[in-house]
């Protein structure tokens, strides 16, 4: 089965074609970073308009890349949520309309399920069951995964997500948008141990996260420090270490609680190299395995939507002709594949 995947939940337009036996056939991505940089964050109306301009040309480019025509597509998958409602509507309307016009089945895909399954695009693939850490600008969640659609939420952020805390702290430091990757780059020049940041909610039981207090601590530290570049780098290093240590501690707890030895890490923050190195060291000590998507599939992309949609289409799932989007959509609400 060849599936066209459409991702438009926020500020990236992602298009991909996935074949159930051959794998990924085409992948196109357009980022709106430059469009939103002057505003210091995503402007929903501008994001929606740009998706309208870019989606169809990228679909044409993906078909050309895969050397396919519309007649060769067997199904269409589109992100239905969670995300910005206007941006979601663009992808959902285009995806559902193309499927109707081509007389092909369509399926609505959960954005976070796409992230969770993105490591399935790599080799080797993680085997079920495993614990998944979904860590991005909008979500920080720990999930037990027993199969596609069989998800148990173990813990989540009660306020800011980890990626959101990265971006907000970077903005406090005067770094350009998108700030998270820039803060991580600055942290490479920092010295460990110069500043001591807390590891929030690690001194109590449970698997929930909280990063808003850490952001406040960073704001106070930045205000009290001098303007030297080395001081800024040291603060960035301390902040990154605090976030990563917190994530690692909670992952270790989740693995112990579930008795599992496999960890999947996905979402935009999963591209952070320090997080990857620290988690790899942790899993080595636990005699376990950790799996990631390649860096280009950590952020929003069409490949993860095409893959997730393909699995659900193969299982017989179909979207009706009504176009529905879900700005808020709990992962646990998804039905397991039969």
XYZ file of N, CA and C in Angstrom, residues 39-173:
405
model
N 8.597 37.580 14.747
C 7.589 37.662 15.812
C 8.018 36.908 17.065
N 9.132 36.178 16.987
C 9.621 35.438 18.141
C 8.812 34.205 18.473
N 7.964 33.767 17.561
C 7.135 32.589 17.786
C 6.155 32.420 16.645
N 5.407 31.317 16.670
C 4.498 31.003 15.570
C 3.238 31.872 15.640
N 2.905 32.522 14.538
C 1.656 33.283 14.401
C 0.660 32.377 13.675
N -0.389 31.900 14.356
C -1.266 30.888 13.767
C -1.851 31.250 12.405
N -2.327 32.481 12.234
C -2.939 32.858 10.960
C -1.921 32.818 9.819
N -0.713 33.303 10.079
C 0.326 33.252 9.052
C 0.705 31.811 8.725
N 0.736 30.964 9.754
C 1.055 29.555 9.526
C 0.027 28.911 8.619
N -1.249 29.166 8.871
C -2.310 28.578 8.056
C -2.196 29.021 6.598
N -1.963 30.305 6.402
C -1.853 30.825 5.032
C -0.681 30.193 4.285
N 0.413 30.002 4.997
C 1.583 29.424 4.330
C 1.363 27.957 3.991
N 0.644 27.227 4.850
C 0.302 25.842 4.522
C -0.538 25.783 3.243
N -1.454 26.736 3.085
C -2.286 26.781 1.873
C -1.406 26.942 0.636
N -0.390 27.795 0.738
C 0.486 28.045 -0.404
C 1.395 26.859 -0.721
N 1.832 26.135 0.304
C 2.902 25.152 0.117
C 2.446 23.712 -0.049
N 1.275 23.338 0.450
C 0.915 21.920 0.515
C 0.810 21.267 -0.855
N 0.046 21.845 -1.762
C -0.119 21.213 -3.079
C 1.179 21.154 -3.880
N 1.993 22.226 -3.914
C 3.278 22.109 -4.608
C 4.180 21.030 -4.021
N 4.158 20.862 -2.699
C 4.980 19.822 -2.085
C 4.451 18.432 -2.406
N 3.135 18.279 -2.501
C 2.567 16.992 -2.913
C 3.022 16.646 -4.322
N 2.983 17.622 -5.207
C 3.452 17.393 -6.578
C 4.928 17.020 -6.599
N 5.725 17.692 -5.756
C 7.158 17.393 -5.699
C 7.401 15.987 -5.158
N 6.608 15.557 -4.165
C 6.768 14.220 -3.602
C 6.410 13.144 -4.631
N 5.338 13.366 -5.370
C 4.955 12.410 -6.420
C 6.049 12.308 -7.475
N 6.613 13.460 -7.839
C 7.695 13.459 -8.832
C 8.925 12.755 -8.274
N 9.253 13.005 -7.008
C 10.411 12.356 -6.389
C 10.266 10.844 -6.375
N 9.057 10.371 -6.107
C 8.805 8.929 -6.057
C 8.513 8.340 -7.428
N 8.457 9.205 -8.442
C 8.127 8.785 -9.816
C 6.779 8.064 -9.852
N 5.807 8.708 -9.211
C 4.454 8.163 -9.141
C 3.457 9.204 -9.628
N 2.246 8.751 -9.936
C 1.136 9.638 -10.253
C 0.055 9.454 -9.189
N -0.963 10.279 -9.244
C -2.048 10.174 -8.275
C -2.698 8.800 -8.310
N -2.743 8.189 -9.485
C -3.367 6.869 -9.614
C -2.610 5.790 -8.847
N -1.336 6.055 -8.555
C -0.524 5.059 -7.846
C -0.696 5.119 -6.326
N -1.354 6.158 -5.830
C -1.556 6.317 -4.390
C -2.759 5.480 -3.958
N -2.587 4.724 -2.870
C -3.654 3.839 -2.388
C -4.416 4.408 -1.200
N -3.896 5.461 -0.587
C -4.581 6.060 0.555
C -3.923 7.361 0.953
N -4.656 8.182 1.685
C -4.161 9.489 2.125
C -4.298 9.582 3.645
N -3.215 9.978 4.304
C -3.207 10.185 5.757
C -2.898 11.652 6.031
N -3.620 12.245 6.960
C -3.387 13.644 7.298
C -3.462 13.826 8.805
N -2.705 14.794 9.312
C -2.726 15.094 10.741
C -4.026 15.793 11.086
N -4.771 15.210 12.030
C -6.046 15.789 12.454
C -5.949 16.457 13.826
N -4.829 16.309 14.510
C -4.645 16.918 15.814
C -3.585 16.161 16.590
N -3.183 16.681 17.745
C -3.438 18.047 18.211
C -2.567 19.052 17.465
N -2.907 20.334 17.602
C -2.148 21.368 16.914
C -2.953 22.645 16.788
N -2.485 23.550 15.938
C -3.195 24.803 15.675
C -4.383 24.507 14.773
N -5.572 24.926 15.176
C -6.780 24.498 14.467
C -6.777 24.934 13.007
N -6.342 26.153 12.724
C -6.325 26.613 11.337
C -5.356 25.829 10.485
N -4.180 25.571 11.020
C -3.169 24.802 10.301
C -3.641 23.370 10.075
N -4.262 22.776 11.089
C -4.796 21.423 10.942
C -5.859 21.362 9.855
N -6.710 22.380 9.803
C -7.800 22.384 8.817
C -7.274 22.412 7.387
N -6.163 23.093 7.168
C -5.597 23.134 5.820
C -5.222 21.730 5.358
N -4.421 21.029 6.184
C -4.004 19.686 5.802
C -5.154 18.710 5.713
N -6.105 18.825 6.669
C -7.243 17.908 6.673
C -8.142 18.127 5.454
N -8.400 19.382 5.119
C -9.250 19.677 3.953
C -8.605 19.198 2.663
N -7.317 19.470 2.509
C -6.627 19.048 1.293
C -6.542 17.528 1.234
N -6.151 16.900 2.342
C -6.014 15.452 2.362
C -7.324 14.741 2.104
N -8.383 15.175 2.789
C -9.676 14.506 2.619
C -10.235 14.752 1.229
N -10.027 15.958 0.685
C -10.526 16.281 -0.653
C -9.804 15.477 -1.731
N -8.476 15.347 -1.584
C -7.727 14.548 -2.559
C -8.186 13.089 -2.521
N -8.361 12.565 -1.329
C -8.808 11.175 -1.214
C -10.179 10.987 -1.861
N -11.069 11.940 -1.663
C -12.404 11.865 -2.269
C -12.309 11.954 -3.795
N -11.498 12.919 -4.261
C -11.361 13.088 -5.706
C -10.682 11.911 -6.382
N -9.740 11.290 -5.687
C -9.023 10.145 -6.251
C -9.746 8.821 -5.997
N -10.842 8.867 -5.219
C -11.587 7.670 -4.828
C -10.681 6.697 -4.061
N -9.957 7.263 -3.086
C -9.061 6.472 -2.242
C -9.480 6.638 -0.778
N -9.176 5.694 0.073
C -9.498 5.848 1.493
C -8.602 6.897 2.146
N -9.124 7.508 3.182
C -8.361 8.492 3.958
C -8.396 8.098 5.426
N -7.396 8.568 6.175
C -7.360 8.306 7.616
C -6.795 9.523 8.332
N -7.423 9.858 9.468
C -6.962 10.970 10.302
C -5.932 10.450 11.293
N -4.781 11.109 11.360
C -3.664 10.633 12.185
C -3.437 11.575 13.360
N -3.163 10.975 14.511
C -2.792 11.738 15.709
C -1.329 12.155 15.588
N -1.088 13.450 15.735
C 0.258 13.997 15.555
C 1.285 13.320 16.468
N 0.923 13.106 17.735
C 1.878 12.516 18.670
C 2.077 11.024 18.413
N 1.065 10.351 17.872
C 1.286 8.971 17.470
C 2.291 8.926 16.321
N 2.222 9.909 15.445
C 3.218 9.993 14.387
C 4.621 10.102 14.950
N 4.818 11.012 15.918
C 6.133 11.144 16.552
C 6.547 9.837 17.232
N 5.619 9.244 17.958
C 5.913 8.027 18.713
C 6.386 6.900 17.798
N 5.814 6.841 16.590
C 6.140 5.763 15.654
C 7.261 6.136 14.677
N 7.763 7.373 14.743
C 8.813 7.791 13.808
C 10.053 6.893 13.831
N 10.484 6.351 15.001
C 11.635 5.445 14.979
C 11.394 4.162 14.182
N 10.122 3.860 13.858
C 9.825 2.691 13.030
C 10.306 2.872 11.594
N 10.649 4.109 11.242
C 11.193 4.380 9.911
C 12.674 4.033 9.820
N 13.277 3.703 10.962
C 14.710 3.425 11.008
C 14.964 1.910 11.087
N 16.223 1.544 11.015
C 16.629 0.146 11.167
C 17.802 0.083 12.140
N 17.711 -0.731 13.205
C 16.589 -1.623 13.527
C 15.421 -0.870 14.142
N 14.226 -1.459 14.022
C 13.039 -0.885 14.627
C 12.896 -1.373 16.064
N 12.355 -0.541 16.927
C 12.067 -1.024 18.283
C 10.920 -2.033 18.256
N 11.014 -3.034 19.099
C 9.955 -4.033 19.217
C 9.041 -3.671 20.390
N 7.756 -3.948 20.230
C 6.817 -3.735 21.323
C 7.029 -4.820 22.382
N 6.805 -4.519 23.666
C 6.422 -3.215 24.235
C 7.647 -2.369 24.543
N 7.420 -1.067 24.703
C 8.500 -0.165 25.107
C 7.910 1.049 25.814
N 8.786 1.801 26.470
C 8.424 3.089 27.055
C 8.833 4.173 26.064
N 7.940 5.126 25.816
C 8.231 6.230 24.906
C 8.291 7.541 25.673
N 9.342 8.309 25.420
C 9.437 9.684 25.907
C 9.148 10.591 24.720
N 8.022 11.282 24.762
C 7.654 12.230 23.712
C 7.966 13.622 24.232
N 8.931 14.266 23.609
C 9.448 15.516 24.169
C 9.613 16.534 23.044
N 8.787 17.589 23.113
C 8.765 18.579 22.043
C 8.411 19.942 22.625
N 8.114 20.893 21.720
C 7.739 22.225 22.174
C 6.376 22.268 22.825
N 5.519 21.313 22.489
C 4.168 21.322 23.034
C 3.852 20.194 23.985
N 4.711 19.171 24.025
C 4.396 17.994 24.828
C 5.643 17.442 25.517
N 5.467 16.974 26.734
C 6.455 16.128 27.397
C 5.662 15.019 28.075
N 5.776 13.808 27.552
C 4.971 12.693 28.040
C 5.809 11.422 28.106
N 5.495 10.590 29.089
C 6.015 9.240 29.155
C 4.845 8.288 28.940
N 5.006 7.367 27.998
C 3.910 6.498 27.590
C 4.398 5.056 27.522
N 3.622 4.140 28.082
C 3.883 2.721 27.860
C 3.184 2.338 26.566
N 3.938 1.695 25.666
C 3.424 1.335 24.339
C 3.468 -0.180 24.193
N 2.286 -0.796 24.114
C 2.198 -2.247 23.933
C 1.889 -2.634 22.487
N 1.591 -1.654 21.667
C 1.303 -1.873 20.255
C 0.772 -0.575 19.691
N 0.564 -0.522 18.388
C 0.048 0.698 17.773
C -1.371 0.949 18.282
N -1.559 2.083 18.915
C -2.849 2.435 19.486
C -3.054 1.956 20.901
N -2.173 1.132 21.405
C -2.284 0.615 22.768
C -1.329 1.389 23.662
N -1.819 2.516 24.196
C -0.976 3.454 24.911
C -1.487 3.687 26.331
N -0.577 3.708 27.270
C -0.891 4.031 28.656
C -0.041 5.216 29.081
N -0.687 6.331 29.371
C 0.038 7.527 29.800
C 0.574 7.313 31.203
N 1.888 7.434 31.348
C 2.548 7.238 32.641
C 2.794 8.560 33.358
N 3.084 9.602 32.599
C 3.359 10.905 33.189
C 3.446 11.962 32.103
N 3.217 13.212 32.472
C 3.282 14.310 31.514
C 3.587 15.606 32.241
N 3.879 16.648 31.482
C 4.177 17.945 32.076
C 2.892 18.576 32.592
N 2.966 19.129 33.792
C 1.803 19.797 34.365
C 1.763 21.272 33.975
N 2.817 21.758 33.307
C 2.839 23.151 32.843
C 3.609 23.217 31.527
N 4.746 23.908 31.498
C 5.515 24.030 30.256
C 6.100 22.687 29.831
N 6.066 22.425 28.539
C 6.784 21.286 27.997
C 8.277 21.599 27.985
N 9.106 20.556 27.859
C 10.560 20.759 27.885
C 11.014 21.668 26.742
N 10.505 21.425 25.535
C 10.885 22.242 24.394
C 10.449 23.687 24.557
N 9.270 23.883 25.161
C 8.777 25.232 25.423
C 9.687 25.949 26.408
N 10.145 25.223 27.436
C 11.065 25.817 28.411
C 12.386 26.198 27.753
N 12.883 25.348 26.843
C 14.087 25.677 26.089
C 13.896 26.975 25.314
N 12.787 27.071 24.586
C 12.552 28.237 23.739
C 12.383 29.517 24.561
N 11.646 29.417 25.673
C 11.412 30.606 26.501
C 12.691 31.067 27.190
N 13.490 30.114 27.652
C 14.754 30.481 28.281
C 15.708 31.104 27.260
N 15.719 30.552 26.061
C 16.548 31.127 25.003
C 16.136 32.565 24.700
N 14.825 32.809 24.714
C 14.341 34.171 24.469
C 14.786 35.116 25.575
N 14.772 34.637 26.819
C 15.261 35.445 27.945
C 16.737 35.793 27.779
N 17.475 34.898 27.096
C 18.903 35.124 26.885
C 19.182 35.949 25.639
